[in-house]
Amino acid sequence: MFDSDPVPERPLAPASYGFPDDPAQRLPWRHAEERLSAARHYWLSTASASGVPHATPVWGVWVEGALYFDGPPTTRWARNLDENPRLTVHLESAEDVVIVSGRAEDLTLDERLGGLVVAAWDAKYGRFAPDPVGDGVRRLRPSRARAWSDSGLGDGTAWTLTR
C-alpha cells in the first residue's frame, strides 16, 4: 500500500485541456483503484534498453496497491522489462482513462501475498492463475497515475504514489 492516501493533483498539461484547477473537481484515488481492480485486460507499454517501444495486452490483478501480471520470460515485454524496468499500464477504455507508471519487479511472492494474488486471479479469470513461486510473476510498483472520465477532461486528475 501507499504511505498515505494519494492526493489528487492537476495533471501537467496546457490550460486548454480543461483539467480542473479546483481540487473538489478532481477524482479520488479510489476511482482509479476501482477501475484497476475491475479491469480484465491491461495494456503494458515497455521499451527496450535502446528505446524501441512495445505495447501489449496482458491479464493481471490489482492487489494492495500494485499490479501483478505474468508471462513467459521470452516475451518481448518481459525481455524489455529485464533490460529497462520502467513501465506504463493503460486500461482498455479511452473514455474512462486510468494510466499508471512505475517500475516492474520480477519476484517470488510470499505465502500471504501469493494467496491474495491467486485468489484475485481465480475470481477474475477462473483459470491460468500464476504460480506465485514460479518464474514470470511481475509486479508494477506504481509511482505516478493519471485518470479522467467520459465527462470530458473536466475531472482529469494525477497522483504521485509513494511507499
PDB file of C-alpha atoms in Angstrom:
ATOM      1  CA  MET A   1       0.000   0.000   0.000  1.00  0.00           C
ATOM      2  CA  PHE A   2       0.964   3.650  -0.080  1.00  0.00           C
ATOM      3  CA  ASP A   3       2.376   5.831   2.699  1.00  0.00           C
ATOM      4  CA  SER A   4      -0.895   7.762   2.718  1.00  0.00           C
ATOM      5  CA  ASP A   5      -3.995   8.171   0.592  1.00  0.00           C
ATOM      6  CA  PRO A   6      -2.679   9.656  -2.673  1.00  0.00           C
ATOM      7  CA  VAL A   7      -3.527  13.345  -3.000  1.00  0.00           C
ATOM      8  CA  PRO A   8      -5.311  14.350  -6.224  1.00  0.00           C
ATOM      9  CA  GLU A   9      -3.299  16.841  -8.295  1.00  0.00           C
ATOM     10  CA  ARG A  10      -3.904  18.715 -11.525  1.00  0.00           C
ATOM     11  CA  PRO A  11      -2.211  16.836 -14.389  1.00  0.00           C
ATOM     12  CA  LEU A  12       0.654  18.649 -16.088  1.00  0.00           C
ATOM     13  CA  ALA A  13      -0.988  19.815 -19.300  1.00  0.00           C
ATOM     14  CA  PRO A  14      -1.840  23.054 -21.071  1.00  0.00           C
ATOM     15  CA  ALA A  15      -4.757  25.013 -19.578  1.00  0.00           C
ATOM     16  CA  SER A  16      -6.661  24.452 -22.843  1.00  0.00           C
ATOM     17  CA  TYR A  17      -7.097  20.773 -21.887  1.00  0.00           C
ATOM     18  CA  GLY A  18      -9.608  21.852 -19.251  1.00  0.00           C
ATOM     19  CA  PHE A  19      -8.191  19.859 -16.350  1.00  0.00           C
ATOM     20  CA  PRO A  20      -9.680  21.230 -13.124  1.00  0.00           C
ATOM     21  CA  ASP A  21      -7.881  23.812 -11.040  1.00  0.00           C
ATOM     22  CA  ASP A  22     -10.443  23.272  -8.261  1.00  0.00           C
ATOM     23  CA  PRO A  23      -9.343  20.294  -6.115  1.00  0.00           C
ATOM     24  CA  ALA A  24     -13.014  19.471  -5.407  1.00  0.00           C
ATOM     25  CA  GLN A  25     -13.474  18.542  -9.098  1.00  0.00           C
ATOM     26  CA  ARG A  26     -10.628  16.032  -9.137  1.00  0.00           C
ATOM     27  CA  LEU A  27     -11.180  12.296  -8.907  1.00  0.00           C
ATOM     28  CA  PRO A  28     -10.463  10.448  -5.661  1.00  0.00           C
ATOM     29  CA  TRP A  29      -7.784   7.734  -5.720  1.00  0.00           C
ATOM     30  CA  ARG A  30     -10.465   5.089  -5.110  1.00  0.00           C
ATOM     31  CA  HIS A  31     -11.833   5.919  -8.614  1.00  0.00           C
ATOM     32  CA  ALA A  32      -8.567   4.720 -10.158  1.00  0.00           C
ATOM     33  CA  GLU A  33      -8.223   1.718  -7.824  1.00  0.00           C
ATOM     34  CA  GLU A  34     -11.777   0.527  -8.539  1.00  0.00           C
ATOM     35  CA  ARG A  35     -11.075   0.557 -12.272  1.00  0.00           C
ATOM     36  CA  LEU A  36      -7.669  -1.060 -11.872  1.00  0.00           C
ATOM     37  CA  SER A  37      -9.237  -3.830  -9.767  1.00  0.00           C
ATOM     38  CA  ALA A  38     -12.165  -4.396 -12.134  1.00  0.00           C
ATOM     39  CA  ALA A  39     -10.194  -4.318 -15.400  1.00  0.00           C
ATOM     40  CA  ARG A  40      -9.918  -7.589 -17.283  1.00  0.00           C
ATOM     41  CA  HIS A  41      -7.064  -6.537 -19.573  1.00  0.00           C
ATOM     42  CA  TYR A  42      -4.155  -4.160 -19.088  1.00  0.00           C
ATOM     43  CA  TRP A  43      -2.067  -2.614 -21.851  1.00  0.00           C
ATOM     44  CA  LEU A  44       1.624  -2.756 -20.950  1.00  0.00           C
ATOM     45  CA  SER A  45       3.920  -0.233 -22.584  1.00  0.00           C
ATOM     46  CA  THR A  46       7.599  -1.061 -22.336  1.00  0.00           C
ATOM     47  CA  ALA A  47      10.775  -0.022 -24.104  1.00  0.00           C
ATOM     48  CA  SER A  48      13.956  -1.918 -24.782  1.00  0.00           C
ATOM     49  CA  ALA A  49      17.292  -0.668 -23.470  1.00  0.00           C
ATOM     50  CA  SER A  50      17.783   1.066 -26.828  1.00  0.00           C
ATOM     51  CA  GLY A  51      14.362   2.754 -26.547  1.00  0.00           C
ATOM     52  CA  VAL A  52      12.315   0.679 -29.004  1.00  0.00           C
ATOM     53  CA  PRO A  53       8.693   0.853 -27.728  1.00  0.00           C
ATOM     54  CA  HIS A  54       6.381  -2.122 -27.346  1.00  0.00           C
ATOM     55  CA  ALA A  55       2.720  -2.337 -26.247  1.00  0.00           C
ATOM     56  CA  THR A  56       0.774  -5.498 -25.488  1.00  0.00           C
ATOM     57  CA  PRO A  57      -2.349  -6.538 -23.559  1.00  0.00           C
ATOM     58  CA  VAL A  58      -1.968  -8.853 -20.563  1.00  0.00           C
ATOM     59  CA  TRP A  59      -4.086 -10.307 -17.788  1.00  0.00           C
ATOM     60  CA  GLY A  60      -3.375  -9.144 -14.270  1.00  0.00           C
ATOM     61  CA  VAL A  61      -4.773  -8.287 -10.851  1.00  0.00           C
ATOM     62  CA  TRP A  62      -4.561  -5.166  -8.710  1.00  0.00           C
ATOM     63  CA  VAL A  63      -3.735  -6.229  -5.147  1.00  0.00           C
ATOM     64  CA  GLU A  64      -2.608  -3.997  -2.281  1.00  0.00           C
ATOM     65  CA  GLY A  65      -1.728  -1.041  -4.474  1.00  0.00           C
ATOM     66  CA  ALA A  66       0.215  -2.889  -7.171  1.00  0.00           C
ATOM     67  CA  LEU A  67      -0.483  -4.670 -10.458  1.00  0.00           C
ATOM     68  CA  TYR A  68       0.576  -8.333 -10.620  1.00  0.00           C
ATOM     69  CA  PHE A  69       0.906  -9.965 -14.034  1.00  0.00           C
ATOM     70  CA  ASP A  70       2.830 -12.839 -15.504  1.00  0.00           C
ATOM     71  CA  GLY A  71       4.082 -14.317 -18.702  1.00  0.00           C
ATOM     72  CA  PRO A  72       6.955 -16.278 -20.167  1.00  0.00           C
ATOM     73  CA  PRO A  73      10.355 -14.616 -19.832  1.00  0.00           C
ATOM     74  CA  THR A  74      10.821 -14.996 -23.601  1.00  0.00           C
ATOM     75  CA  THR A  75       8.075 -12.488 -24.496  1.00  0.00           C
ATOM     76  CA  ARG A  76       9.164  -9.135 -25.924  1.00  0.00           C
ATOM     77  CA  TRP A  77       7.674  -7.224 -22.977  1.00  0.00           C
ATOM     78  CA  ALA A  78       9.433  -9.457 -20.402  1.00  0.00           C
ATOM     79  CA  ARG A  79      12.776  -9.073 -22.166  1.00  0.00           C
ATOM     80  CA  ASN A  80      12.211  -5.315 -22.324  1.00  0.00           C
ATOM     81  CA  LEU A  81      11.493  -5.196 -18.585  1.00  0.00           C
ATOM     82  CA  ASP A  82      14.654  -7.206 -17.893  1.00  0.00           C
ATOM     83  CA  GLU A  83      16.619  -4.507 -19.752  1.00  0.00           C
ATOM     84  CA  ASN A  84      14.578  -1.485 -18.658  1.00  0.00           C
ATOM     85  CA  PRO A  85      12.115  -1.909 -15.757  1.00  0.00           C
ATOM     86  CA  ARG A  86      10.190   1.315 -16.444  1.00  0.00           C
ATOM     87  CA  LEU A  87       6.608   0.527 -17.381  1.00  0.00           C
ATOM     88  CA  THR A  88       3.325   2.273 -18.139  1.00  0.00           C
ATOM     89  CA  VAL A  89      -0.012   0.470 -17.906  1.00  0.00           C
ATOM     90  CA  HIS A  90      -3.206   1.754 -19.537  1.00  0.00           C
ATOM     91  CA  LEU A  91      -6.672   0.271 -19.170  1.00  0.00           C
ATOM     92  CA  GLU A  92      -8.662  -0.564 -22.296  1.00  0.00           C
ATOM     93  CA  SER A  93     -11.020   2.405 -22.254  1.00  0.00           C
ATOM     94  CA  ALA A  94     -10.201   5.678 -23.975  1.00  0.00           C
ATOM     95  CA  GLU A  95     -13.264   7.251 -22.330  1.00  0.00           C
ATOM     96  CA  ASP A  96     -12.721   6.234 -18.697  1.00  0.00           C
ATOM     97  CA  VAL A  97      -8.952   6.521 -18.630  1.00  0.00           C
ATOM     98  CA  VAL A  98      -6.549   5.213 -16.000  1.00  0.00           C
ATOM     99  CA  ILE A  99      -2.803   5.265 -16.714  1.00  0.00           C
ATOM    100  CA  VAL A 100      -0.248   4.075 -14.162  1.00  0.00           C
ATOM    101  CA  SER A 101       3.536   4.366 -14.474  1.00  0.00           C
ATOM    102  CA  GLY A 102       6.324   2.952 -12.376  1.00  0.00           C
ATOM    103  CA  ARG A 103       8.876   0.162 -12.247  1.00  0.00           C
ATOM    104  CA  ALA A 104       8.346  -3.547 -12.773  1.00  0.00           C
ATOM    105  CA  GLU A 105       9.834  -6.112 -10.421  1.00  0.00           C
ATOM    106  CA  ASP A 106      10.360  -9.796 -11.148  1.00  0.00           C
ATOM    107  CA  LEU A 107       9.578 -11.585  -7.909  1.00  0.00           C
ATOM    108  CA  THR A 108       8.580 -14.632  -5.931  1.00  0.00           C
ATOM    109  CA  LEU A 109       5.562 -13.929  -3.732  1.00  0.00           C
ATOM    110  CA  ASP A 110       5.427 -14.864  -0.069  1.00  0.00           C
ATOM    111  CA  GLU A 111       2.626 -17.184   1.034  1.00  0.00           C
ATOM    112  CA  ARG A 112       0.247 -14.437   2.187  1.00  0.00           C
ATOM    113  CA  LEU A 113       0.620 -12.181  -0.855  1.00  0.00           C
ATOM    114  CA  GLY A 114       0.764 -15.148  -3.234  1.00  0.00           C
ATOM    115  CA  GLY A 115      -2.556 -16.352  -1.816  1.00  0.00           C
ATOM    116  CA  LEU A 116      -4.139 -12.933  -2.367  1.00  0.00           C
ATOM    117  CA  VAL A 117      -2.871 -12.722  -5.945  1.00  0.00           C
ATOM    118  CA  VAL A 118      -4.003 -16.250  -6.858  1.00  0.00           C
ATOM    119  CA  ALA A 119      -7.432 -15.705  -5.234  1.00  0.00           C
ATOM    120  CA  ALA A 120      -7.925 -12.427  -7.125  1.00  0.00           C
ATOM    121  CA  TRP A 121      -6.783 -14.091 -10.364  1.00  0.00           C
ATOM    122  CA  ASP A 122      -9.134 -17.058  -9.897  1.00  0.00           C
ATOM    123  CA  ALA A 123     -12.049 -14.731  -9.102  1.00  0.00           C
ATOM    124  CA  LYS A 124     -11.403 -12.652 -12.213  1.00  0.00           C
ATOM    125  CA  TYR A 125     -10.377 -15.247 -14.805  1.00  0.00           C
ATOM    126  CA  GLY A 126     -11.232 -18.650 -13.313  1.00  0.00           C
ATOM    127  CA  ARG A 127      -8.126 -20.229 -14.839  1.00  0.00           C
ATOM    128  CA  PHE A 128      -4.449 -19.914 -15.575  1.00  0.00           C
ATOM    129  CA  ALA A 129      -3.550 -18.427 -12.194  1.00  0.00           C
ATOM    130  CA  PRO A 130       0.173 -17.689 -11.989  1.00  0.00           C
ATOM    131  CA  ASP A 131       2.383 -19.845  -9.817  1.00  0.00           C
ATOM    132  CA  PRO A 132       3.320 -17.425  -7.013  1.00  0.00           C
ATOM    133  CA  VAL A 133       6.679 -19.153  -6.555  1.00  0.00           C
ATOM    134  CA  GLY A 134       7.310 -19.766 -10.250  1.00  0.00           C
ATOM    135  CA  ASP A 135       9.066 -17.738 -12.883  1.00  0.00           C
ATOM    136  CA  GLY A 136       7.385 -14.893 -14.661  1.00  0.00           C
ATOM    137  CA  VAL A 137       5.378 -13.156 -11.915  1.00  0.00           C
ATOM    138  CA  ARG A 138       5.948  -9.414 -12.107  1.00  0.00           C
ATOM    139  CA  ARG A 139       4.703  -6.507 -10.056  1.00  0.00           C
ATOM    140  CA  LEU A 140       4.252  -2.939 -11.214  1.00  0.00           C
ATOM    141  CA  ARG A 141       5.278  -0.652  -8.345  1.00  0.00           C
ATOM    142  CA  PRO A 142       3.430   2.500  -9.382  1.00  0.00           C
ATOM    143  CA  SER A 143       4.924   5.928  -8.822  1.00  0.00           C
ATOM    144  CA  ARG A 144       2.523   8.098 -10.857  1.00  0.00           C
ATOM    145  CA  ALA A 145      -1.043   7.745 -12.100  1.00  0.00           C
ATOM    146  CA  ARG A 146      -3.494   9.776 -14.167  1.00  0.00           C
ATOM    147  CA  ALA A 147      -7.210   9.398 -14.814  1.00  0.00           C
ATOM    148  CA  TRP A 148     -10.174  11.143 -16.378  1.00  0.00           C
ATOM    149  CA  SER A 149     -13.697  10.054 -17.183  1.00  0.00           C
ATOM    150  CA  ASP A 150     -16.094  10.307 -20.095  1.00  0.00           C
ATOM    151  CA  SER A 151     -17.285  13.668 -18.792  1.00  0.00           C
ATOM    152  CA  GLY A 152     -14.501  15.216 -20.833  1.00  0.00           C
ATOM    153  CA  LEU A 153     -11.287  16.288 -19.209  1.00  0.00           C
ATOM    154  CA  GLY A 154     -13.009  18.336 -16.500  1.00  0.00           C
ATOM    155  CA  ASP A 155     -12.193  15.751 -13.835  1.00  0.00           C
ATOM    156  CA  GLY A 156      -8.671  14.936 -15.028  1.00  0.00           C
ATOM    157  CA  THR A 157      -6.517  14.003 -12.071  1.00  0.00           C
ATOM    158  CA  ALA A 158      -2.943  12.930 -11.380  1.00  0.00           C
ATOM    159  CA  TRP A 159      -1.424  11.286  -8.317  1.00  0.00           C
ATOM    160  CA  THR A 160       2.106  10.857  -7.031  1.00  0.00           C
ATOM    161  CA  LEU A 161       2.292   7.457  -5.321  1.00  0.00           C
ATOM    162  CA  THR A 162       4.797   6.908  -2.526  1.00  0.00           C
ATOM    163  CA  ARG A 163       5.505   3.868  -0.382  1.00  0.00           C
TER     164      ARG A 163
END
